mmCIF file of C-alpha atoms in Angstrom:
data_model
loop_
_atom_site.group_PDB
_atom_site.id
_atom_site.type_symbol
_atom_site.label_atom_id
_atom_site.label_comp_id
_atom_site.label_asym_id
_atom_site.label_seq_id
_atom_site.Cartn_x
_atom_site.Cartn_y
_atom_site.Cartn_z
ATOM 1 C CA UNK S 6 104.094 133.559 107.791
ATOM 2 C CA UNK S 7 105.363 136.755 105.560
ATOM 3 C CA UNK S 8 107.214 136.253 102.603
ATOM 4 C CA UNK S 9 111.098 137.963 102.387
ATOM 5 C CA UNK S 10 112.612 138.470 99.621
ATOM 6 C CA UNK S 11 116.703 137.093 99.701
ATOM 7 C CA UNK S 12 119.012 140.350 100.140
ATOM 8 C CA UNK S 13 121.422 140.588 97.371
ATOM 9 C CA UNK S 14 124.410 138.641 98.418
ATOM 10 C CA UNK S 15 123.166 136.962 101.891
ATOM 11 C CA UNK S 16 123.299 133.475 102.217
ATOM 12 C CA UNK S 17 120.597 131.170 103.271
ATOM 13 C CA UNK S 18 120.150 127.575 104.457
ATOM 14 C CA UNK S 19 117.387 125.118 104.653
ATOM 15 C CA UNK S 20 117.511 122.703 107.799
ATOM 16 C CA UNK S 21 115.398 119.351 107.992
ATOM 17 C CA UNK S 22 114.946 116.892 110.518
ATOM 18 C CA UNK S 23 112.400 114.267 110.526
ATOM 19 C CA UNK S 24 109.723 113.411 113.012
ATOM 20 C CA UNK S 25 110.380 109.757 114.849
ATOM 21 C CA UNK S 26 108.813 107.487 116.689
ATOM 22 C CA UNK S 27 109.499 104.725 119.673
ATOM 23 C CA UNK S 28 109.762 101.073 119.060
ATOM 24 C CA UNK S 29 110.632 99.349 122.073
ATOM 25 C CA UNK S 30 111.689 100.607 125.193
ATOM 26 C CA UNK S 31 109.546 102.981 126.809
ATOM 27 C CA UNK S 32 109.716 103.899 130.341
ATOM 28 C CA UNK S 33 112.777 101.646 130.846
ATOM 29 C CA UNK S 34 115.446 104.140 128.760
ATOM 30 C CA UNK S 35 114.387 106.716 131.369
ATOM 31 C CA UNK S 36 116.107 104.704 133.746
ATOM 32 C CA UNK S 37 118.995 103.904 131.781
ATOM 33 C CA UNK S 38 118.282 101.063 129.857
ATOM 34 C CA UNK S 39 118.450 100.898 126.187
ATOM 35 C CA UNK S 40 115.653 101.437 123.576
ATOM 36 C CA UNK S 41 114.873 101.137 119.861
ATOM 37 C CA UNK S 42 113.347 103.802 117.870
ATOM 38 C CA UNK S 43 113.304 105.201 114.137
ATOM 39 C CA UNK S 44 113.107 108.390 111.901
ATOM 40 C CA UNK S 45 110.066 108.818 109.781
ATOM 41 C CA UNK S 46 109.100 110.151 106.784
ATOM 42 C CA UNK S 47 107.043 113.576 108.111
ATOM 43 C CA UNK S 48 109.122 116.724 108.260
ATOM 44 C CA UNK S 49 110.263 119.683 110.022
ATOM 45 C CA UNK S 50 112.018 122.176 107.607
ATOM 46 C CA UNK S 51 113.782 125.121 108.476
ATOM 47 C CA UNK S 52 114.570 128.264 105.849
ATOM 48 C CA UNK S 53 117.223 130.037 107.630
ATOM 49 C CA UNK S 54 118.210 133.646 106.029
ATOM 50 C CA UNK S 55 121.271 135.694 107.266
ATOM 51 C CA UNK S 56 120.531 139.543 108.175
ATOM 52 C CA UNK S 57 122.793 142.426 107.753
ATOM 53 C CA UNK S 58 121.744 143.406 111.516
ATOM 54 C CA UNK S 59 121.561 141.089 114.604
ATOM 55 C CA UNK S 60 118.159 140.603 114.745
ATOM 56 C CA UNK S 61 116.477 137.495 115.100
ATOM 57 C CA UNK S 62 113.333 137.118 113.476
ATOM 58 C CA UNK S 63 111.378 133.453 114.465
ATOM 59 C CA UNK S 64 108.138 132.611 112.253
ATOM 60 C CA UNK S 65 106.757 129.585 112.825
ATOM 61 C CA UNK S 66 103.010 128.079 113.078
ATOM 62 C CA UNK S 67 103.512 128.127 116.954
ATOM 63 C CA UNK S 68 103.999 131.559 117.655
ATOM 64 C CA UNK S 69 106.437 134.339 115.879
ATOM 65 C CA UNK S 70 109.394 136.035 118.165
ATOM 66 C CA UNK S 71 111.131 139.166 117.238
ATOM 67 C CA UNK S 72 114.889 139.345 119.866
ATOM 68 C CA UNK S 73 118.564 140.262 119.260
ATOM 69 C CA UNK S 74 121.414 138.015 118.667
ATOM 70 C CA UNK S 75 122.935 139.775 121.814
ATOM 71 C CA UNK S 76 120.049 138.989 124.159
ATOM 72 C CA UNK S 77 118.257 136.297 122.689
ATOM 73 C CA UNK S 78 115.029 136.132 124.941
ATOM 74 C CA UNK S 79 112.740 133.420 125.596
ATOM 75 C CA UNK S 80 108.969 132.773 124.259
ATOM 76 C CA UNK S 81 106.435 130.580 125.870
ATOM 77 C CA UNK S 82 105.836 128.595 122.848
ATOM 78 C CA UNK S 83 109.366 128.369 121.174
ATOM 79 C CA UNK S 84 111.576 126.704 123.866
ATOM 80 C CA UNK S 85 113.336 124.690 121.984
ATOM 81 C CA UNK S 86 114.079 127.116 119.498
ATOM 82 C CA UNK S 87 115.141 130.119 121.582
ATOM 83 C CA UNK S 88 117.368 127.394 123.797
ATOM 84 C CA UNK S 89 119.021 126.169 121.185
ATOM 85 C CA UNK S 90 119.795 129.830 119.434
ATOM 86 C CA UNK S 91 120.946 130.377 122.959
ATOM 87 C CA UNK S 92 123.317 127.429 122.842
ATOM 88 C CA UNK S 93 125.451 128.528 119.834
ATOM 89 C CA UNK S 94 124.884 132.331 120.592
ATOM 90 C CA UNK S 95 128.753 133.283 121.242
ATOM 91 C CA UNK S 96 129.419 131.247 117.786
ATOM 92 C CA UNK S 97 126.460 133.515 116.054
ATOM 93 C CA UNK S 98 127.771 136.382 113.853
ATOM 94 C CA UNK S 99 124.653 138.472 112.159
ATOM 95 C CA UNK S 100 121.340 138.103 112.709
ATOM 96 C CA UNK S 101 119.002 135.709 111.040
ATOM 97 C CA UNK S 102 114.729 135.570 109.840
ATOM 98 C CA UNK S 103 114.387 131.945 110.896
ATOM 99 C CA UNK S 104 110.959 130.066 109.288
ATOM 100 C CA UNK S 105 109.979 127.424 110.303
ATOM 101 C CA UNK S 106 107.522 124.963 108.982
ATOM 102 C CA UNK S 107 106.116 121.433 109.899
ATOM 103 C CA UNK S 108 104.755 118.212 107.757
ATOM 104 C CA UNK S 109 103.000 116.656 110.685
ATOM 105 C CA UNK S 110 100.604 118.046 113.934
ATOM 106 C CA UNK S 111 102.289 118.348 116.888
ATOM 107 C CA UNK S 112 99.511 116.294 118.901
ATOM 108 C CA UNK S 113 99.930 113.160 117.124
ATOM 109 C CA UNK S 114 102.917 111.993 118.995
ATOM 110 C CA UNK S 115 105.782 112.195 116.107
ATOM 111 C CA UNK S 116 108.247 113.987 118.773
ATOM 112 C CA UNK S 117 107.731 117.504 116.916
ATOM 113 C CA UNK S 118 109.486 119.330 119.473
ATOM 114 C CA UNK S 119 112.373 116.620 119.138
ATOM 115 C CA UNK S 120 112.493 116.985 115.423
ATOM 116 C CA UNK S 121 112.395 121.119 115.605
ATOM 117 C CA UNK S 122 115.829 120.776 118.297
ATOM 118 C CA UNK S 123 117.253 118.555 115.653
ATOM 119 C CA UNK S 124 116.712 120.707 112.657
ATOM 120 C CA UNK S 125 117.500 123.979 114.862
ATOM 121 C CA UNK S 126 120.957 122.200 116.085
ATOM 122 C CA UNK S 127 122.110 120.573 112.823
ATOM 123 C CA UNK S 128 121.485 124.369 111.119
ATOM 124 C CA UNK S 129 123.472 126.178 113.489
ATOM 125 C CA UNK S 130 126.352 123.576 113.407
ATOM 126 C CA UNK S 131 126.385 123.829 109.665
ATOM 127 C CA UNK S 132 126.370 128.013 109.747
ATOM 128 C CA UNK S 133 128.583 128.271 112.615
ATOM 129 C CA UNK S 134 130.832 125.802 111.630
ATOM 130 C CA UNK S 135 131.346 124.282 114.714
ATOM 131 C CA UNK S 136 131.626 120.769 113.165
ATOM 132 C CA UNK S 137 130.344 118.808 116.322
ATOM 133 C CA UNK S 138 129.498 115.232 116.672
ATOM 134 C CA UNK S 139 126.626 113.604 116.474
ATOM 135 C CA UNK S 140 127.070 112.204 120.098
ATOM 136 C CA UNK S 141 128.116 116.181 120.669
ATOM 137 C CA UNK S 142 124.763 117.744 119.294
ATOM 138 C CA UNK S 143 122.536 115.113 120.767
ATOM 139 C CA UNK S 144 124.430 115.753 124.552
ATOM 140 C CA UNK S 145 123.730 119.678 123.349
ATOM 141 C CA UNK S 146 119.864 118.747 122.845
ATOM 142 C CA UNK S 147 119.799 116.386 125.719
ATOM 143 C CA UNK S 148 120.826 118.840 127.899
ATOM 144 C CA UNK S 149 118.419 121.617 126.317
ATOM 145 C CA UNK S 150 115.857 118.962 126.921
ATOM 146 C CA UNK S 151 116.484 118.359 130.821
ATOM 147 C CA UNK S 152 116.664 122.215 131.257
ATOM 148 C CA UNK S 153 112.965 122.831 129.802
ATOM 149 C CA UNK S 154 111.278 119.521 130.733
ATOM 150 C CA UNK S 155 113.188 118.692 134.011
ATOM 151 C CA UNK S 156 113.311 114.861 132.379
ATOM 152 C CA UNK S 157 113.913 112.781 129.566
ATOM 153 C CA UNK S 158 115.716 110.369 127.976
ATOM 154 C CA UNK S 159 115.683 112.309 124.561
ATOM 155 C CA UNK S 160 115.381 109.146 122.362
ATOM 156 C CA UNK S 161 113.190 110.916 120.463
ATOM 157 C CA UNK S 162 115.992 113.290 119.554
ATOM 158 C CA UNK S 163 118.398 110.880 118.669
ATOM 159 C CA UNK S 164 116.175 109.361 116.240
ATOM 160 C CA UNK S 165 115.562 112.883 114.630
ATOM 161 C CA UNK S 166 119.450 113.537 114.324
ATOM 162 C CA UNK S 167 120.533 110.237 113.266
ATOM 163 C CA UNK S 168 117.698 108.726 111.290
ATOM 164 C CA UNK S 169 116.924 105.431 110.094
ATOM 165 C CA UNK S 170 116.422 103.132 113.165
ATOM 166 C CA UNK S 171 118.358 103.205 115.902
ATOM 167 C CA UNK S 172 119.597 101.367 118.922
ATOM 168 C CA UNK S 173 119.658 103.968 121.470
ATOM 169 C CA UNK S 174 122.146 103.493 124.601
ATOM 170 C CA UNK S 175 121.661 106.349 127.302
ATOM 171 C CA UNK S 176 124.311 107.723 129.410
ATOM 172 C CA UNK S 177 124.211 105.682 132.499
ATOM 173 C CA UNK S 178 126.673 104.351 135.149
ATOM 174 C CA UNK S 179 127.934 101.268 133.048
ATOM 175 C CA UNK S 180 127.948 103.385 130.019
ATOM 176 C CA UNK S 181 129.573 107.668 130.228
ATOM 177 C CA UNK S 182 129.031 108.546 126.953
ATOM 178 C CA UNK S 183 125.260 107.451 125.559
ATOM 179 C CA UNK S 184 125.595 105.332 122.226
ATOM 180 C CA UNK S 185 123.578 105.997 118.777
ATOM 181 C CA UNK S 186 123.923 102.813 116.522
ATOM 182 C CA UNK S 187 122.147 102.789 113.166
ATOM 183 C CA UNK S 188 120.087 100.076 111.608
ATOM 184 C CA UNK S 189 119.591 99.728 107.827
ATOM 185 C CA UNK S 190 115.746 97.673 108.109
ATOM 186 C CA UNK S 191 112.679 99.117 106.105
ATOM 187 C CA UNK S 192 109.545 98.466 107.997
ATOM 188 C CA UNK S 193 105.543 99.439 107.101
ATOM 189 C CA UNK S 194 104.176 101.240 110.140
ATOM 190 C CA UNK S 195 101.266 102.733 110.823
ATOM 191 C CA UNK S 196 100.332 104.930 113.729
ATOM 192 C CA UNK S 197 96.720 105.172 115.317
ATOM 193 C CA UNK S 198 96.141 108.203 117.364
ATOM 194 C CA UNK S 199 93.743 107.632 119.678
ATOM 195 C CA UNK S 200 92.626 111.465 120.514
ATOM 196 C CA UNK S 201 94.059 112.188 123.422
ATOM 197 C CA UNK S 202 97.551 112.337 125.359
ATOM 198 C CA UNK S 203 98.526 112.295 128.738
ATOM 199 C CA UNK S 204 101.564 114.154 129.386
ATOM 200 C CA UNK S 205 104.902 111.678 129.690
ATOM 201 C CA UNK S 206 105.861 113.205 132.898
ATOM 202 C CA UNK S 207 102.326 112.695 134.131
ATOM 203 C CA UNK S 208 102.211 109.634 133.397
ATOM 204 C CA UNK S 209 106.333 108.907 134.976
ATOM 205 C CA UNK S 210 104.618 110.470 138.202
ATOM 206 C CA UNK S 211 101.870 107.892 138.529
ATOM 207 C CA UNK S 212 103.592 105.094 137.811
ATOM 208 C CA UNK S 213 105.733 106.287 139.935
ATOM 209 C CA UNK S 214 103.275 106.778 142.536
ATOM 210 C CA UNK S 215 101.478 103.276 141.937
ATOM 211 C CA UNK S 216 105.395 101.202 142.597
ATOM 212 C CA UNK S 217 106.394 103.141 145.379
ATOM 213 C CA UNK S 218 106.170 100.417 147.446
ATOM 214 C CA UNK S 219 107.257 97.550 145.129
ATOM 215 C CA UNK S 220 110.778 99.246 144.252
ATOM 216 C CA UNK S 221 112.655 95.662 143.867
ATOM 217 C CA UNK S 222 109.650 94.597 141.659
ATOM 218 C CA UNK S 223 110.062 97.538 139.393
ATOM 219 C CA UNK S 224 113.477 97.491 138.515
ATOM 220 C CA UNK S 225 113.037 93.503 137.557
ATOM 221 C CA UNK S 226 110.552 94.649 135.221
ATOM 222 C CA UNK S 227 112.414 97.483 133.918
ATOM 223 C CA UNK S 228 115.030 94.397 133.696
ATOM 224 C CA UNK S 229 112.875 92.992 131.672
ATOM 225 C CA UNK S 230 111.908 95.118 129.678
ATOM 226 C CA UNK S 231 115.369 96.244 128.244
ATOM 227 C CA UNK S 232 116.118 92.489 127.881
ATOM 228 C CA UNK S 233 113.207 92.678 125.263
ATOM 229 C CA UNK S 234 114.153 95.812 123.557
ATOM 230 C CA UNK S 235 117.573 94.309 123.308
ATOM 231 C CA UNK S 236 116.223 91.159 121.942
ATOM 232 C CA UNK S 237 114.321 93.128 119.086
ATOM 233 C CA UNK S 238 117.970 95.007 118.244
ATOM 234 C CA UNK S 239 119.236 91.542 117.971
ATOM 235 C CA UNK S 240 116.665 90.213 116.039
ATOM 236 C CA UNK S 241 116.479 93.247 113.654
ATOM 237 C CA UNK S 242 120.122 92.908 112.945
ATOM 238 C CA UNK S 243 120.449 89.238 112.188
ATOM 239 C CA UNK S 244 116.604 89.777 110.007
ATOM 240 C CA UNK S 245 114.694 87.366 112.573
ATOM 241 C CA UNK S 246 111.210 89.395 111.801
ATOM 242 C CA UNK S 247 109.897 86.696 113.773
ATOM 243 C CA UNK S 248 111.887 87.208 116.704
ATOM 244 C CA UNK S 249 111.192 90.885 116.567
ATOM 245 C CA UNK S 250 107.259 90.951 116.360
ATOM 246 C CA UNK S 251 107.332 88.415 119.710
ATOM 247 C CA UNK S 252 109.896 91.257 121.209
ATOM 248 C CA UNK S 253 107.127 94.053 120.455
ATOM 249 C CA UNK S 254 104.193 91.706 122.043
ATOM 250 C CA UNK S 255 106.371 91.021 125.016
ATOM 251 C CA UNK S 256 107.296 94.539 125.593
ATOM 252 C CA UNK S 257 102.983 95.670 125.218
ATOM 253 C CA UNK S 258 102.689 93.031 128.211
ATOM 254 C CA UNK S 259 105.152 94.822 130.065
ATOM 255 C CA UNK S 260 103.736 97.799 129.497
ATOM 256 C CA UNK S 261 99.883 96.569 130.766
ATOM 257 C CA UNK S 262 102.242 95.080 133.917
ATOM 258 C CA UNK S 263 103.093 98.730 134.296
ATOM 259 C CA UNK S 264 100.069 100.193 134.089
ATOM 260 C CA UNK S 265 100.135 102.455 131.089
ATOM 261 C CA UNK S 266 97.477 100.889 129.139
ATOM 262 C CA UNK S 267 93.891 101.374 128.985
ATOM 263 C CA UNK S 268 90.589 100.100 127.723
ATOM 264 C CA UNK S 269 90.946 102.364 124.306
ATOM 265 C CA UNK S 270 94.563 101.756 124.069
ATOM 266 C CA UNK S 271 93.888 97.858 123.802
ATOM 267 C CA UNK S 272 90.863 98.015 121.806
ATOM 268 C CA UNK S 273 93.235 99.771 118.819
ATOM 269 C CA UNK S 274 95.638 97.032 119.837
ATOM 270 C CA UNK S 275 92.907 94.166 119.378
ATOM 271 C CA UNK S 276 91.405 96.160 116.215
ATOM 272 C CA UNK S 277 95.095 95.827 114.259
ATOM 273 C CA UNK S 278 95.609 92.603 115.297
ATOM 274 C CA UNK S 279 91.849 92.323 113.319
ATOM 275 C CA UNK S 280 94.310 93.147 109.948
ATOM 276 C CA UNK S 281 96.101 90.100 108.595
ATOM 277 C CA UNK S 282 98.638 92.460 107.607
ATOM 278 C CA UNK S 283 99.621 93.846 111.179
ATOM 279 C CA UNK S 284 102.286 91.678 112.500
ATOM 280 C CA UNK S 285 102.527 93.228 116.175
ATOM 281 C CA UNK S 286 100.987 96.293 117.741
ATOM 282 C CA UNK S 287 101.626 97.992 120.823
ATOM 283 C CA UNK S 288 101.778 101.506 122.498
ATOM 284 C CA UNK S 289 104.395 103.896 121.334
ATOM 285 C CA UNK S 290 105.097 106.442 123.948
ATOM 286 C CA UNK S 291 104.356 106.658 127.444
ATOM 287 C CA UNK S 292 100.935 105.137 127.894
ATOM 288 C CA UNK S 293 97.465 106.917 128.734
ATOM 289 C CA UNK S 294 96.595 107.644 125.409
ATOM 290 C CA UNK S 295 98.899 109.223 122.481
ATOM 291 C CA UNK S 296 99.729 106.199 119.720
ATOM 292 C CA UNK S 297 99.555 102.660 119.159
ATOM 293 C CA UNK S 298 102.282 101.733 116.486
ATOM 294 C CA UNK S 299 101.470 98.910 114.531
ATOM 295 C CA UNK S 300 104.122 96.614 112.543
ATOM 296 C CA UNK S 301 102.218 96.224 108.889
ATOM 297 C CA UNK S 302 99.711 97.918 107.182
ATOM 298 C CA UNK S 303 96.118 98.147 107.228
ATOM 299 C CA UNK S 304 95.396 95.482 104.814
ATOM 300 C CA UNK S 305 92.362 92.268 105.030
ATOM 301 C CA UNK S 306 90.676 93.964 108.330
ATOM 302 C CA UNK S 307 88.182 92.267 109.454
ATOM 303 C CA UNK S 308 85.327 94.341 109.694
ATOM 304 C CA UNK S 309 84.637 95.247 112.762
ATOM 305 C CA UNK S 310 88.332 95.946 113.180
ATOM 306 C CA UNK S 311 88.149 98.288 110.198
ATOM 307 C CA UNK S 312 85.222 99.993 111.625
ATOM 308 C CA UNK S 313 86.897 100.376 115.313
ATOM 309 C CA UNK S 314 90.467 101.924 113.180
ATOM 310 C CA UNK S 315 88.018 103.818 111.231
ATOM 311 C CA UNK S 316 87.258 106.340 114.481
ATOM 312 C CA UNK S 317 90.763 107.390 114.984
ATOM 313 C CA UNK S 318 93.428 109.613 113.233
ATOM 314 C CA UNK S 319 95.438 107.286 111.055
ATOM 315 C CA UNK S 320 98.699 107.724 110.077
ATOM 316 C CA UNK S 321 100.609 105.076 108.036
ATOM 317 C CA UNK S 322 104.294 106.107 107.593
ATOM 318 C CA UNK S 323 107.768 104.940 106.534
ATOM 319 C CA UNK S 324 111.250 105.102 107.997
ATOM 320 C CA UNK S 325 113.394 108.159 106.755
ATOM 321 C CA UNK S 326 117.169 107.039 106.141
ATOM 322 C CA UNK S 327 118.356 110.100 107.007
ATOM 323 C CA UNK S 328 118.180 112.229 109.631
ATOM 324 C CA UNK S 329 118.849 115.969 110.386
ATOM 325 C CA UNK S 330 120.749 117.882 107.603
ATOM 326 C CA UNK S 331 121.664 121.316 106.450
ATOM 327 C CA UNK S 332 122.506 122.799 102.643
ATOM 328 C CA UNK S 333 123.458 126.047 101.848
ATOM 329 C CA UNK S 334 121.374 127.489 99.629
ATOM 330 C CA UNK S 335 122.073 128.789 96.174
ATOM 331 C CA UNK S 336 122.427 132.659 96.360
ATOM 332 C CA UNK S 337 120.325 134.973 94.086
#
């Protein structure tokens, strides 16, 4: 990524969002129901510095993209980016060099394409003071995020714009406008990758696939399953730990009803439960692979448990308070 020096007199801004992860409610919140998830302390930053000409220069580790503010066209690898540039372009003024830079990989599961559409949407609300909503930037996103990935609930980018954990309400017929509530809880997580992902709408498709014929019984345990995740809102609010670690075992056994698990999936599962320290673990994300999220740390393993953690990308994290923000830098 090149270096630039300031221009005399041009202002720049520095965007961050932070990466997030799902607590309860997979699979379910695609359908409508609710589901819990939280910011985390890994970063996407964005240096953003006005041009005297229209051009828009994009430099990030995922590919670099040279258009114009007037026709801002699309690259393969920088969706999110060029669709949300797109989004604000009649609002857009001058041109921009746009950097962008990440804390985290993209293949661990930390919603990195979430967290750059948070970080790209709070930074052009901020310069084009535009002054939308929180509810108003996430429908932006959500709508960004249906366009590219034909589905998607978007929790992910809620989390990234509001930070902290959240209670996540989608739009759905008993509710028109989706619903962002904050939680103030500090929890030690850790996240175990387990090497490989299978892509969420893979994985939507099979399960799909596998129910076809057991509709009824599908929707009781999506039922179910947003009973749980409301459960573990309810117990998070009134401090009932207790009450929230059975909510994240109950909604894991939901999941293996579902079909989403699999034999390396549940021997992380049964490895952290090895750790005195771990107070529930189950799979964050869609299933097939990506993460298992673990409540605790990874403290008094037993060891076999240590050695079965010890073969996989670890990751132990804490929940951001914040979520995606933009300054105005100080001009030279």
């Amino acid at each position: 990524m090149p270096n630039t020096i300031t221009p005399l007199g041009l202002p720049s801004w520095r965007s961050q969002a932070p990466a997030n992860t799902m607590i309860l409610g997979e699979h379910s919140v695609v359908y409508g129901h609710p589901a819990l998830a939280c910011a985390v302390d890994q970063y996407i930053s964005i240096d953003w510095q006005a041009r005297e000409d229209n051009a828009l220069h994009i430099y990030s580790a995922l590919g670099e993209h040279h258009t114009q503010r007037e026709v801002i066209t699309a690259h393969p690898k920088l969706n999110f980016v060029v669709s949300a540039l797109q989004a604000f372009q009649k609002e857009l003024s001058h041109g921009f060099d746009i950097h962008i830079e990440s804390e985290f990989s993209s293949t661990i599961g930390l919603g990195s394409s979430a967290a750059v559409l948070a970080a790209m949407l709070s930074g052009l609300n901020t310069i084009c003071k535009t002054n939308y909503s929180l509810i108003q930037l996430f429908e932006m996103g959500h709508k960004i995020i249906l366009d590219i990935q034909g589905r998607g609930s978007a929790t992910d980018l809620a989390a990234s714009l509001a930070g902290g954990v959240i209670f996540f309400q989608p739009k759905s017929a008993q509710h028109p406008v989706p619903q962002i509530k904050n939680l103030a809880i500090s929890l030690p997580l850790v996240l175990i990758y387990c090497g490989y992902k299978t892509p969420t709408a893979e994985v939507l498709e099979k399960v799909a696939k596998e129910w076809q014929n057991k509709p009824s019984e599908l929707e009781m345990l999506y039922r179910s399953m947003a009973k749980t995740t409301r459960m573990g809102f309810e117990a998070l609010q009134n401090n009932e730990l207790h009450r929230f670690y059975q909510a994240c075992e109950d909604y894991q056994q939901s999941m293996q009803m579902l079909g989403v698990n699999d034999k390396v999936l549940q021997s992380i599962i049964d490895a952290l439960y090895g750790c005195e320290s771990i107070a529930a673990a189950k799979i964050s994300g869609s299933g097939l692979g990506d993460c298992v999220l673990g409540i605790g740390t990874l403290n008094q393993c037993l060891n076999e448990a240590k050695n079965t953690l010890n073969r996989y990308q670890q990751m132990h994290i804490h929940i951001s308070p914040t979520g995606a923000n933009t300054v105005l830098l100080e001009r030279l």
